[in-house]
Coordinates of C-alpha atoms and ligand atoms in Angstrom, one line a residue:
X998 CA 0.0 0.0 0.0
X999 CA 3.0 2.2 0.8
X1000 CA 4.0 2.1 -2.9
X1001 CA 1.3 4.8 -3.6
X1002 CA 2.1 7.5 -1.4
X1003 CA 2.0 10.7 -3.0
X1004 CA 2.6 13.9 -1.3
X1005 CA 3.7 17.5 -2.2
X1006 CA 5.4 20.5 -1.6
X1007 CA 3.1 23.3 -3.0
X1008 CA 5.1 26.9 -2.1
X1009 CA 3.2 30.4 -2.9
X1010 CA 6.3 32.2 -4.7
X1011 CA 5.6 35.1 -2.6
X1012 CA 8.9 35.3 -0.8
X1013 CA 11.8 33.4 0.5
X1014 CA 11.2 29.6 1.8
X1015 CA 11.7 30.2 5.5
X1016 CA 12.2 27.7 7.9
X1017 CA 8.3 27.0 9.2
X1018 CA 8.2 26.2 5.0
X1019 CA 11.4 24.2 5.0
X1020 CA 9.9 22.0 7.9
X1021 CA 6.9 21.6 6.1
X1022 CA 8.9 20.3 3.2
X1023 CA 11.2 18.7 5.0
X1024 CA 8.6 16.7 6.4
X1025 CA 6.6 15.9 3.1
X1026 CA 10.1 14.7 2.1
X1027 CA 10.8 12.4 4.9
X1028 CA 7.3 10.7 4.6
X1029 CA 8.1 9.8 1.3
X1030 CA 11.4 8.6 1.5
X1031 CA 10.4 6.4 4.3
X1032 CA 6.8 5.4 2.8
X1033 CA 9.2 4.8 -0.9
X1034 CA 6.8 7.2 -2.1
X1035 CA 6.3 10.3 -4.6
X1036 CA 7.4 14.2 -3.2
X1037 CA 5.9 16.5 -6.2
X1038 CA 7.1 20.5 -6.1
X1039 CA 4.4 22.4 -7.4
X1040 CA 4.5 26.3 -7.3
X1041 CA 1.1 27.8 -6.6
X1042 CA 2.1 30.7 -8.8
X1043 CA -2.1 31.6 -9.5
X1044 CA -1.6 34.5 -7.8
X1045 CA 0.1 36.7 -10.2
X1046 CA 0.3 40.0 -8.8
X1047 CA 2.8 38.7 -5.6
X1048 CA 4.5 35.7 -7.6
X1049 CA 7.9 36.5 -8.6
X1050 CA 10.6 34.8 -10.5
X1051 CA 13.0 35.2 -8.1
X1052 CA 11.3 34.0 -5.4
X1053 CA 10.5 30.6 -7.3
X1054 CA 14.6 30.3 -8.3
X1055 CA 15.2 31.1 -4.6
X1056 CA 12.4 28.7 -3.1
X1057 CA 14.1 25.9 -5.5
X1058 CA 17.5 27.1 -4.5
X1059 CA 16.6 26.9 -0.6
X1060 CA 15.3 23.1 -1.1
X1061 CA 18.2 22.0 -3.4
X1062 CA 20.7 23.5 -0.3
X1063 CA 19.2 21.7 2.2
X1064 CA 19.2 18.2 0.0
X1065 CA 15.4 18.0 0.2
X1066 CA 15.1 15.8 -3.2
X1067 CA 11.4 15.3 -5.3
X1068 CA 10.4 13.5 -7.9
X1069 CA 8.3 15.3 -9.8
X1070 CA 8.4 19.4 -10.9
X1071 CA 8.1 21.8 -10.1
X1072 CA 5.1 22.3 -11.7
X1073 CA 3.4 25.5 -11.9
X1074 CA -0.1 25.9 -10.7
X1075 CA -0.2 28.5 -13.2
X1076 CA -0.7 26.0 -15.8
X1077 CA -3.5 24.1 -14.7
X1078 CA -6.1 27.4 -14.7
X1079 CA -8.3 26.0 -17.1
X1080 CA -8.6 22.4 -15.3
X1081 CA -9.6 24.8 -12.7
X1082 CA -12.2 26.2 -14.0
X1083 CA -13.3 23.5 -15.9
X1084 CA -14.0 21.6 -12.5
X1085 CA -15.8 24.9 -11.4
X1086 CA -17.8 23.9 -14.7
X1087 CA -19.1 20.1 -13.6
X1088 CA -19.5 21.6 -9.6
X1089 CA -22.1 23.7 -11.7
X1090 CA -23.4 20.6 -13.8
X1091 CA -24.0 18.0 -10.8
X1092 CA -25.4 20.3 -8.9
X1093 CA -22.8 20.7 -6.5
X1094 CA -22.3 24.5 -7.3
X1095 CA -24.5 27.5 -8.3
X1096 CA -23.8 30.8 -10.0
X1097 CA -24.3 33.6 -7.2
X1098 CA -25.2 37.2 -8.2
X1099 CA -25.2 39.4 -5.8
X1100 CA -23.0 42.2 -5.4
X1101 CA -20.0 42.8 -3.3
X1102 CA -22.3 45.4 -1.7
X1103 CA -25.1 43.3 -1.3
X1104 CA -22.9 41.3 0.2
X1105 CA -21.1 43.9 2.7
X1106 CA -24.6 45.1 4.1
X1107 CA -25.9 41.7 4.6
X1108 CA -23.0 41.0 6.4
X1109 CA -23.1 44.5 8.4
X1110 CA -26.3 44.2 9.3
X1111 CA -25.8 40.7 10.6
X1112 CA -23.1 41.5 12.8
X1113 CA -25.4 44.4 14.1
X1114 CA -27.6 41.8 15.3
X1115 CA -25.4 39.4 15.9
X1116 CA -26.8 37.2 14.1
X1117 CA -25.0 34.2 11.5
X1118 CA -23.0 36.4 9.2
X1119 CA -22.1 34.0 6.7
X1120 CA -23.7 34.3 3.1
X1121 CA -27.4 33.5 3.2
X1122 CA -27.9 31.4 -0.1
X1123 CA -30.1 34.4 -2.2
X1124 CA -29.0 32.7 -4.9
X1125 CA -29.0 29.1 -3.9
X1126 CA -32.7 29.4 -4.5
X1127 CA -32.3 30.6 -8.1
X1128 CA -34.2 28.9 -10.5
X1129 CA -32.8 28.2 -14.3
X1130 CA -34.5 30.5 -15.6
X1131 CA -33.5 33.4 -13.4
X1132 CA -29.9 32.6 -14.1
X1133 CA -30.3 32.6 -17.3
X1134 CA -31.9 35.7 -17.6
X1135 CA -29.2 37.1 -15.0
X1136 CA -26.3 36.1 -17.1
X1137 CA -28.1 37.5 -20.4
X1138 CA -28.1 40.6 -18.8
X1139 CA -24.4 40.5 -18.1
X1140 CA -24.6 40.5 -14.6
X1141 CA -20.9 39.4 -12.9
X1142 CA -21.6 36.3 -11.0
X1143 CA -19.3 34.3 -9.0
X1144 CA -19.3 30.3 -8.5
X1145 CA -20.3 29.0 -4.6
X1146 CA -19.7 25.8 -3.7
X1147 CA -23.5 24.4 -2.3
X1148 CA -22.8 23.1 1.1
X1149 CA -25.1 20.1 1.5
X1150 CA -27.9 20.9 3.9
X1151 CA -29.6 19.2 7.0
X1152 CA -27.7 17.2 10.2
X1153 CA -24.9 15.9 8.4
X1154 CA -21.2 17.2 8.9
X1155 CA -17.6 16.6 7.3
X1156 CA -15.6 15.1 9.7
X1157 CA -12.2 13.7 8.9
X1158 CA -8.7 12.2 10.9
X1159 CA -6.3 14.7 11.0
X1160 CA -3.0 12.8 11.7
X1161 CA -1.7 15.0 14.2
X1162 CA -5.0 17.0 15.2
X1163 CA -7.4 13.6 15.5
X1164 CA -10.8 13.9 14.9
X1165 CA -12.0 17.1 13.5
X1166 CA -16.0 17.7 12.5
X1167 CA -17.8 20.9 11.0
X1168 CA -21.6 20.8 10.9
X1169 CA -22.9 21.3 7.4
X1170 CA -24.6 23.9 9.0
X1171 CA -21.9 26.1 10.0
X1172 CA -20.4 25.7 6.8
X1173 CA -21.1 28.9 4.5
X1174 CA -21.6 28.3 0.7
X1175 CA -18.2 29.4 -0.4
X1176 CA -16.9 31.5 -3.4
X1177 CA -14.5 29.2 -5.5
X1178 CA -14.7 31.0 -8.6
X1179 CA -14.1 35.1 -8.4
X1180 CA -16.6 37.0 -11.1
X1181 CA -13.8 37.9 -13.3
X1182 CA -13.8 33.7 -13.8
X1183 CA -10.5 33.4 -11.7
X1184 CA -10.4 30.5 -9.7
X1185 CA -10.1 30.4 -5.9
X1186 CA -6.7 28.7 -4.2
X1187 CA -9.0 26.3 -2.2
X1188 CA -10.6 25.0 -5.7
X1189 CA -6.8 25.2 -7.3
X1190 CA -5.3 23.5 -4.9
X1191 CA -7.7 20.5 -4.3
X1192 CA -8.3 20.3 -8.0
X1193 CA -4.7 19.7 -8.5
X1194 CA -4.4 17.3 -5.7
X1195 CA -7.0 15.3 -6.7
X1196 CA -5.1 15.2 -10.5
X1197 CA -1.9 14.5 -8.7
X1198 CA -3.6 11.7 -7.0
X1199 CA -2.1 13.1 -3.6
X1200 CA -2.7 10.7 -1.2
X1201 CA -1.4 12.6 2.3
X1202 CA -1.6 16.4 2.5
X1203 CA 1.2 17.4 5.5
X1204 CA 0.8 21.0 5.8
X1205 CA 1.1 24.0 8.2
X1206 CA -1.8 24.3 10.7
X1207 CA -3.0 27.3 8.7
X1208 CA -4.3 24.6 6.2
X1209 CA -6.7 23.0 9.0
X1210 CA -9.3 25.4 8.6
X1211 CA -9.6 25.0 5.0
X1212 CA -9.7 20.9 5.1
X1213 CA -13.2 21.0 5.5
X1214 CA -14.0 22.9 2.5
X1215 CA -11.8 20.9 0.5
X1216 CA -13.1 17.5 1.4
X1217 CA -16.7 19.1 0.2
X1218 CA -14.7 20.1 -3.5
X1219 CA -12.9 16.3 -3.3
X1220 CA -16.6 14.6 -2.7
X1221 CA -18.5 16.7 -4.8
X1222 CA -16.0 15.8 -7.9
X1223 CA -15.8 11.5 -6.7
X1224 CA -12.5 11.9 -6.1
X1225 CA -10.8 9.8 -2.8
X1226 CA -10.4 12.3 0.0
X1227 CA -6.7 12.7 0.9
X1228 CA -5.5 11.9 4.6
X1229 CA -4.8 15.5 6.1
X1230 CA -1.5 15.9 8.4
X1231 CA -1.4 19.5 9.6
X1232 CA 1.9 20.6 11.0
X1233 CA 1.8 22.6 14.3
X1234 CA 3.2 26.4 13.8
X1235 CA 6.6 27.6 14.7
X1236 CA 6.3 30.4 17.0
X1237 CA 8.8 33.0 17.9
X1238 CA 9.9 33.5 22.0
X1239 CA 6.6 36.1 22.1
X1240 CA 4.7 32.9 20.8
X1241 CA 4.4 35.0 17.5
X1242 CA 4.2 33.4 14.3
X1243 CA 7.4 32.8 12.5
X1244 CA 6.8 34.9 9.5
X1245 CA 8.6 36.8 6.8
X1246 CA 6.6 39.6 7.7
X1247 CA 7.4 40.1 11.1
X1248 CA 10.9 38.4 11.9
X1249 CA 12.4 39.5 7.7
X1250 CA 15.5 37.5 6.8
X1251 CA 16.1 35.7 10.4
X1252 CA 14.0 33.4 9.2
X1253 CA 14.8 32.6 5.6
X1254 CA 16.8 29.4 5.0
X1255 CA 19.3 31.3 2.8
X1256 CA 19.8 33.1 6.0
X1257 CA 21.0 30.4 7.6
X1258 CA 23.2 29.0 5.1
X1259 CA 24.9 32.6 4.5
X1260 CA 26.1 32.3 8.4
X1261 CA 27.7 29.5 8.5
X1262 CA 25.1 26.6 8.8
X1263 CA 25.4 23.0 7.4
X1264 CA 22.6 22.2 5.6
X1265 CA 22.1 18.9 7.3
X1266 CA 22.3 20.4 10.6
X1267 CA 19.3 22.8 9.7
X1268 CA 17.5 19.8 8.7
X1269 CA 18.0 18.1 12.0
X1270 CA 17.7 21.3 13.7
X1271 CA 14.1 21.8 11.8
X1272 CA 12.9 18.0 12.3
X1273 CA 13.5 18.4 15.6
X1274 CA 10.7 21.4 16.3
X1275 CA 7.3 19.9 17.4
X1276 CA 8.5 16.4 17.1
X1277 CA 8.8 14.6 20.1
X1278 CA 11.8 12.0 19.3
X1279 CA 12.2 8.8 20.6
X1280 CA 14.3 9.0 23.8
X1281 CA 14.0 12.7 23.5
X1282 CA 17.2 12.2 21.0
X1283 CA 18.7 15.4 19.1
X1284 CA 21.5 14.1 16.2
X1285 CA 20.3 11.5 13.1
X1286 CA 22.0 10.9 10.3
X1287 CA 19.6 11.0 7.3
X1288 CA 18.9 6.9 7.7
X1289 CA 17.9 7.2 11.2
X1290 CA 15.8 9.9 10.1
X1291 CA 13.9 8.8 7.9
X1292 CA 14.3 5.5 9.8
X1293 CA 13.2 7.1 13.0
X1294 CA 10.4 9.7 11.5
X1295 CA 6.7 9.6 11.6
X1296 CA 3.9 11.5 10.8
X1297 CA 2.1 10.5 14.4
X1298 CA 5.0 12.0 16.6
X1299 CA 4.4 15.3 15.4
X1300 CA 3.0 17.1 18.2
X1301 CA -0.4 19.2 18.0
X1302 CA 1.3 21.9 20.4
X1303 CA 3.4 24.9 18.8
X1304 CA 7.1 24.8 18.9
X1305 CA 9.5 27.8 19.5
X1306 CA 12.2 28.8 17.3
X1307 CA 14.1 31.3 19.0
X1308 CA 14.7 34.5 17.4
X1309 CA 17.1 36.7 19.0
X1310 CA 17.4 39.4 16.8
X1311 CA 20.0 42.0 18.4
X1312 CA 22.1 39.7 19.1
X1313 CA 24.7 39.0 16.4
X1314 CA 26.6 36.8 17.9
X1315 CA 24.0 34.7 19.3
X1316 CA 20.9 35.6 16.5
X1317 CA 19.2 32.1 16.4
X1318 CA 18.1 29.5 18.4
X1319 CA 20.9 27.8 21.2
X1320 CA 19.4 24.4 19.9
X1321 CA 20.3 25.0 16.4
X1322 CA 23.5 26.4 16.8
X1323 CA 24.5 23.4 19.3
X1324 CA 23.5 21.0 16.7
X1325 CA 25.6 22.9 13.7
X1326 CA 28.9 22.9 15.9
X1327 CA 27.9 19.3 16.3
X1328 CA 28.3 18.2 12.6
X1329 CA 30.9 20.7 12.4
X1330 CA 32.9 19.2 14.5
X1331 CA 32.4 15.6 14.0
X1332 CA 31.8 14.7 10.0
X1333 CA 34.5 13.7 8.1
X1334 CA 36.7 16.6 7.4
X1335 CA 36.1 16.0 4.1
X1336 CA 32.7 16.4 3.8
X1337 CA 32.7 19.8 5.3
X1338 CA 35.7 21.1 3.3
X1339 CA 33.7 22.4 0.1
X1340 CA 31.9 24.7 3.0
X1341 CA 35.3 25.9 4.1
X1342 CA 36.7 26.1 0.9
X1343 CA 33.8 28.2 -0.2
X1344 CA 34.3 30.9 2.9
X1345 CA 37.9 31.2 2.1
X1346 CA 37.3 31.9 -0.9
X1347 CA 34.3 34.4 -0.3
X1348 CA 36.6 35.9 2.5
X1349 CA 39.2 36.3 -0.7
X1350 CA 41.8 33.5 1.1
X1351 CA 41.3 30.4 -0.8
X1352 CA 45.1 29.0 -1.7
X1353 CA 44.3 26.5 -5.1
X1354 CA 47.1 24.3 -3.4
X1355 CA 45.2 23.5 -0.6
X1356 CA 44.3 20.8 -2.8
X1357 CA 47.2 19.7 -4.1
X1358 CA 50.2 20.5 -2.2
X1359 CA 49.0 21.8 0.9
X1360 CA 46.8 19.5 1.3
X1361 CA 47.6 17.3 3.9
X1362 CA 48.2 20.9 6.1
X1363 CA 45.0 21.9 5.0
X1364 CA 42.9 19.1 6.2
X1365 CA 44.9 18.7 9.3
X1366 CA 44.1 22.2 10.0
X1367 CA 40.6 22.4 9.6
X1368 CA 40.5 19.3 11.8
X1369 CA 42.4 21.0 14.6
X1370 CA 40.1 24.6 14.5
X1371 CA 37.3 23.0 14.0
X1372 CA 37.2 21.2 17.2
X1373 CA 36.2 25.2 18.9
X1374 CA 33.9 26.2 15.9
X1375 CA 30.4 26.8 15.5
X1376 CA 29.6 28.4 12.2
X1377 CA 31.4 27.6 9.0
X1378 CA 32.0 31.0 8.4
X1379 CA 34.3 30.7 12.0
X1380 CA 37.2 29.2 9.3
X1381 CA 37.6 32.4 7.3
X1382 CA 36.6 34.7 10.8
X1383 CA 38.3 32.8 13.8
X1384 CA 40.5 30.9 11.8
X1385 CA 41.7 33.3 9.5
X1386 CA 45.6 33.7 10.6
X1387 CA 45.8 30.3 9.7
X1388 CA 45.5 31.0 6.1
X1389 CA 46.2 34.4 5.5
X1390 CA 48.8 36.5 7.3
X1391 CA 46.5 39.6 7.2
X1392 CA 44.2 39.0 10.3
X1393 CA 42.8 41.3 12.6
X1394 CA 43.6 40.7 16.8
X1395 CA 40.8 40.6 18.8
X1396 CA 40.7 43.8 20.8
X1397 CA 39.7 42.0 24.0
X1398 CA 42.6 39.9 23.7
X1399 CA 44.9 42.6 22.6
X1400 CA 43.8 44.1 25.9
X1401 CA 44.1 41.3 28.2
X1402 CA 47.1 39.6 26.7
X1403 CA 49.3 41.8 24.9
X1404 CA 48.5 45.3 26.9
X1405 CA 48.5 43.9 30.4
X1406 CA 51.7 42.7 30.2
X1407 CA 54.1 45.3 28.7
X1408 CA 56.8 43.1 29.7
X1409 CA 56.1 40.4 27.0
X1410 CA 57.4 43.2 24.3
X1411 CA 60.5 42.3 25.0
X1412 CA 60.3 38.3 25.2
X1413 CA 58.2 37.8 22.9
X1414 CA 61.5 38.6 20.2
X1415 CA 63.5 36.3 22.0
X1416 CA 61.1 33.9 21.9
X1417 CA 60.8 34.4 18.0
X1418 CA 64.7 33.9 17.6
X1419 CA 64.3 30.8 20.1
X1420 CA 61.7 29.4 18.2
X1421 CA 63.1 29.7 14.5
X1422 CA 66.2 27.8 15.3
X1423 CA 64.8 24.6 16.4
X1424 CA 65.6 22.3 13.9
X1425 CA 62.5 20.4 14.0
X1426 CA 59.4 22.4 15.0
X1427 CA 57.0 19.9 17.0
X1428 CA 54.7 20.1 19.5
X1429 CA 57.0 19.0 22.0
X1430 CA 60.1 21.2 20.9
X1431 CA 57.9 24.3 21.0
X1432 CA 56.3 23.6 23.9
X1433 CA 59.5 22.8 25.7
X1434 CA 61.3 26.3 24.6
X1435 CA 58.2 28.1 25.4
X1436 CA 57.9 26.4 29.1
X1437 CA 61.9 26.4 29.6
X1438 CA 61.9 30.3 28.5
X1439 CA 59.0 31.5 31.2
X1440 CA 60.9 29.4 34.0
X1441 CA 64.5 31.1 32.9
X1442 CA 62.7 34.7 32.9
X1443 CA 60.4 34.1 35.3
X1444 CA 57.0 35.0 33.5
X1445 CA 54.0 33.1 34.3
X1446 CA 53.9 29.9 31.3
X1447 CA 50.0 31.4 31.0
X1448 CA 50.9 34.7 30.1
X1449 CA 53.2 33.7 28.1
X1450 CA 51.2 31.3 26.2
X1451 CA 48.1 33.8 26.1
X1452 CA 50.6 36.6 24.6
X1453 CA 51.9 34.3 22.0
X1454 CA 48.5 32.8 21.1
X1455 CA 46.9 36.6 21.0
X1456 CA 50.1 37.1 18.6
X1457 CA 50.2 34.3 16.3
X1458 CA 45.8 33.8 16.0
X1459 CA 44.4 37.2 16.5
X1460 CA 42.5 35.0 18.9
X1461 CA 41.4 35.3 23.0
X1462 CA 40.8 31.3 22.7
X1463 CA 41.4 28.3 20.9
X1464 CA 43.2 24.7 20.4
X1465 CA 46.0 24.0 22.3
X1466 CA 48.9 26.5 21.8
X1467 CA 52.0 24.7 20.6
X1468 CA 49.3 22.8 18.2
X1469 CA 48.6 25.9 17.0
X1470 CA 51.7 26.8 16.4
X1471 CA 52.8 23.6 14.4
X1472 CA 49.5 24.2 12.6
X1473 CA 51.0 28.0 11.5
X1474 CA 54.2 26.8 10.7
X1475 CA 57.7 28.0 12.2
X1476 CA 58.6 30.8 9.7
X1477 CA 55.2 32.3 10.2
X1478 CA 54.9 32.1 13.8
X1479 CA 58.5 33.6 14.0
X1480 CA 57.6 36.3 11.6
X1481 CA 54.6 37.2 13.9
X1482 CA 56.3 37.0 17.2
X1483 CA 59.6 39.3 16.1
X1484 CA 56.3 41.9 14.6
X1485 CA 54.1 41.8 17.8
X1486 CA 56.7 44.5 19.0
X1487 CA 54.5 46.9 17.5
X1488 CA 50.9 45.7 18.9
X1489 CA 52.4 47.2 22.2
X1490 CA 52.7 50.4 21.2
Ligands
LIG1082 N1 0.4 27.3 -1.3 C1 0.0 27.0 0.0 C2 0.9 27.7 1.0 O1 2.0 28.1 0.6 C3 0.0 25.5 0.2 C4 -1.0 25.0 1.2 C5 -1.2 23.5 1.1 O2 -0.2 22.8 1.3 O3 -2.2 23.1 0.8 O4 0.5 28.0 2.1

């Protein structure tokens, strides 16, 4: 039965993909890998006016970053209009739809005067009671109509099984005869939508909770046109600290994937990161690989209440959630270095210090480098940032450092020369030869090893922190570090 899953990823192109719309996909993408079913992209581009080119290249752009594959699209909703309409069309045939007539300020003072009494405000069916005739003579008189769905009438109710939400039932009677084609013949996203996943043969619709109010309606278009009803998953929303929704409109680029990416996040560790909101995990676990994701995932551990994402926008050093940055430092620091060098290579090379023989000659450094910095980074972006004096000599200090290190200690001016000279004659530069010089020159002087060491690292890395120092060193290279020691004379000035 799995074989015939179907679901879809069906983006407005009104904007960036941000991440409560990267869950959602991510989601729809994990179902079908683990059900071995179908993930369609389809861009519900019907509304033309706020649909953009750019935002469909960067939707597609997001979802190819953070590895989320499909299988069939994108297809454009644009396309299908006239399906659309031509549903709209047999609604009207079977009886399952009628024209309506009345006028936007018909409708406006019904309504008015409804909520004046407090009475049912939703449309009253004037033209439900039409007979043929009348709406034949309407149309001949060019009257604009629009095209309501005719709600069945008496007891009954639609009632379905949400997958996360459980039972959910709306009396018929509740239900107001809604407009799914405008008067200028355009049709409505709930009829677009439904018409298309009924053509797609969509067999599980996992969207945000903003989709659970228009189920309802949908199952009424899905029954009225014989077509099997869908099982309806409805995600729970991502909310910001203030239990705001995460939206573009409010929180701007913080939450746009390409956000993330552009500071220094793995793609797989947003993915993790984004599973891990309003999905309760078995054991309360927080790092899968993709198998024991997709191994691991299902649609019923999704919880109904809303998760948190935490936005903390003034803070530019912490400006997203601990959580996520925990779990990026994580992959960081534990894939093979090999799989995260195209991520350093790129910030070195954005940061204008990529060295082509990093991958030939320098190699072996290279890697043995990025494995030794990495073990203190969070953010890829720390390589060309933090670990910039290990690949370019032009790297700023740290002005907490300089202060704490370097201008505490005016003393050091004058070792730190000696040390240089000390340093460039050993004739093998190890760990152990460094680190003996360095601890045999603070006992011969009489300086504290620790200001020592936190001089020379301030020196040589720009840094307040990092690996262990005569690792460091051996990771900069004798010359270098010698050349930076004999300069430092002037950082005390
Ligand atoms: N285009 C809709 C949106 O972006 C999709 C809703 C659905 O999945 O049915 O919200």
């Amino acid at each position: 039965m799995d074989q015939d899953v179907v679901v879809r990823f069906p983006p407005s192109p009104t904007g960036y993909l941000h991440i409560g719309g990267a869950r959602t996909a991510i989601y729809n993408w994990l179902f079908a890998q683990k059900t071995g079913g179908k993930l369609i992209l389809r861009i519900e581009d019907t509304d033309a006016e706020r649909s953009t080119e750019a935002s469909i290249q960067g939707i597609i752009e997001s979802l190819k970053w953070l590895g989320i594959t499909w299988d069939e699209g994108p297809n454009f909703q644009s396309h299908f209009i006239d399906e659309h309409r031509s549903a709209a069309q047999k609604l009207l045939a079977s009886r399952h739809a009628y024209k309506c007539f009345c006028s936007k300020e018909e409708l406006e003072h019904k309504r008015q005067r409804a909520m004046e009494q407090k009475g049912d405000v939703k449309y009253d069916g004037t033209c439900r009671q039409l007979t043929p005739e009348r709406v034949v003579e309407k149309e001949a008189d060019g009257m604009p109509y629009t095209i309501r769905m005719k709600v069945p009438e008496g007891k009954g109710s639609v009632c379905f099984e949400d997958i996360v939400y459980g039972r959910i039932e709306y009396k018929y009677k509740d239900i107001e005869d809604f407009v799914i084609v405008r008067s200028n013949g355009q049709p409505l996203y709930l009829l677009s939508n439904a018409v298309d996943d009924i053509r797609d043969k969509v067999t599980h619709v996992i969207r945000g909770q903003d989709g659970l109010s228009n189920a309802h309606r949908q199952i009424l278009i899905y029954q009225a046109l014989g077509a099997p009803v869908p099982q309806f998953a409805h995600m729970s929303l991502t909310l910001d600290p203030q239990k705001a929704k995460i939206s573009k409109r409010r929180h701007g680029e913080l939450v746009a994937v390409h956000f993330y990416k552009a500071h220094g996040f793995l793609p797989w560790a947003l993915v993790n990161f984004l599973v891990l909101l309003g999905w309760a995990t078995p054991e309360s676990r927080e790092i899968f690989s993709k198998e024991e994701l997709i191994e691991a995932f299902s649609l019923k551990g999704i919880n109904r209440a809303n998760s948190i994402f935490d936005v903390r926008k003034n803070d530019p050093k912490y400006f997203t959630d601990p959580k996520a940055i925990s779990i990026n430092a994580h992959y960081l620091r534990h894939l093979p270095v090999d799989e995260i060098e195209p991520y350093v290579r790129e910030e070195l090379t954005k940061a204008g210090i990529w060295d082509a023989e990093y991958e030939n000659t320098k190699r072996q450094w290279f890697l043995k480098t990025v494995e030794l910095i990495r073990s203190r980074f969070h953010f890829t972006t720390d390589f060309a940032t933090r670990g910039r004096a290990y690949f370019s000599d032009d790297y700023p200090i740290e002005p907490r450092a300089l202060k704490k290190n370097i201008h505490k200690y005016p003393e050091l001016k004058k070792w730190l020369p000696v040390l240089a000279d000390r340093l460039f004659e050993l004739q093998e530069f190890t760990v152990a030869a460094a680190e003996a010089i360095i601890r045999d020159m603070a006992a011969e002087f009489e300086i504290k090893p620790g200001v020592l060491i936190n001089g020379i690292r301030t020196v040589v890395t720009g840094q307040l922190a990092g690996p262990g120092l005569f690792d460091v060193l051996v990771a900069v290279g004798q010359n270098r570090v010698a050349d930076r020691l004999r300069k430092s004379v002037a950082l005390f000035d």
